Amino acid sequence: QTVVTQEPSLTVSPGGTVTLTCASSTGAVTSGYYPNWFQQKPGQAPRALIYSTNNKHSWTPARFSGSLLGDKAALTLSGVQPEDEAEYYCLLYYGDAWVFGGGTKLTVL
Amino acid sequence: QVQLQESGPGLVKPSGTLSLTCAVSGGSISGRYWWSWIRQPPGKGLEWIGEVSHSGITNYNPSLKSRLTISLDKSKNQLSLTLSSVTAADTAMYYCARNSPNYCQGDYWGQGTLVTVSS
């Protein structure tokens, strides 16, 4: 069974920079896994941030960026705002199925 | 503006069948999109359930495949999910979402509907 692993939790100071990563149990994450990133706040549906590694939606704040970092997919927040405190999920493609990571709880403190 | 709205029974008995629909408004379900179901058990992470294309092609989570059917009803502009032989482990918030070309997943989501499996 394929497992996608994210940091369970991270803490960042307002105005700081933080990178969340997304690893696959099958090996290195490449662009062919088409990494997607989502933000979810309590009581809300997830909101899409990034698709196909580094493409932003029209509503994605400029401080969010996606990339490949080593053998993982990465989501970097630069100039973190208090409203960025949320759970973040990555989603990877495995040919005929998608798998979510376990999520990263980001605390802005 | 595309809107999605899930609906269905909030309570299902163990060993029964869970059936949900997702009504799509503000756009046609017949466009160049795929449509997904995702679920989230209380206090836990997201789980991809499966997806259906505008032409009816389906992809399912291997762990659910034997119990799962996802389909489109173009006449009603909605998609549906049927999950059989449910257990308490199927208790979750169920979301539908639209997927756009270029492997863009979940650009629009419904608000979700909570399904509890209990006798």
CSV table of C-alpha atoms in Angstrom, one decimal, chain B residues 9-12 18 20 38-47 49 83 86-95 112-118:
chain,number,residue,atom,x,y,z
B,9,PRO,CA,-28.6,10.1,4.5
B,10,GLY,CA,-26.6,11.2,7.5
B,11,LEU,CA,-27.0,7.8,9.2
B,12,VAL,CA,-26.4,4.4,7.7
B,18,LEU,CA,-24.1,4.4,1.7
B,20,LEU,CA,-24.6,10.1,-1.8
B,38,ILE,CA,-12.9,12.5,-1.0
B,39,ARG,CA,-13.7,11.6,2.7
B,40,GLN,CA,-12.4,12.7,6.0
B,41,PRO,CA,-13.1,10.7,9.2
B,42,PRO,CA,-13.7,12.9,12.3
B,43,GLY,CA,-10.4,14.4,13.4
B,44,LYS,CA,-8.4,12.7,10.8
B,45,GLY,CA,-6.9,13.3,7.3
B,46,LEU,CA,-8.2,13.3,3.8
B,47,GLU,CA,-8.7,10.1,1.9
B,49,ILE,CA,-12.1,7.7,-2.7
B,83,LEU,CA,-20.4,2.3,-1.0
B,86,VAL,CA,-20.3,-0.2,5.3
B,87,THR,CA,-18.7,-0.4,8.8
B,88,ALA,CA,-18.0,2.2,11.4
B,89,ALA,CA,-14.7,2.8,9.6
B,90,ASP,CA,-16.7,4.5,6.8
B,91,THR,CA,-17.9,7.2,9.2
B,92,ALA,CA,-16.6,10.4,7.7
B,93,MET,CA,-17.3,13.8,6.1
B,94,TYR,CA,-17.8,13.1,2.4
B,95,TYR,CA,-16.8,15.7,-0.1
B,112,GLY,CA,-19.3,18.1,2.6
B,113,THR,CA,-21.9,15.9,4.2
B,114,LEU,CA,-21.3,13.9,7.4
B,115,VAL,CA,-22.2,10.2,7.2
B,116,THR,CA,-22.3,8.2,10.4
B,117,VAL,CA,-22.4,4.4,10.3
B,118,SER,CA,-24.1,3.2,13.4
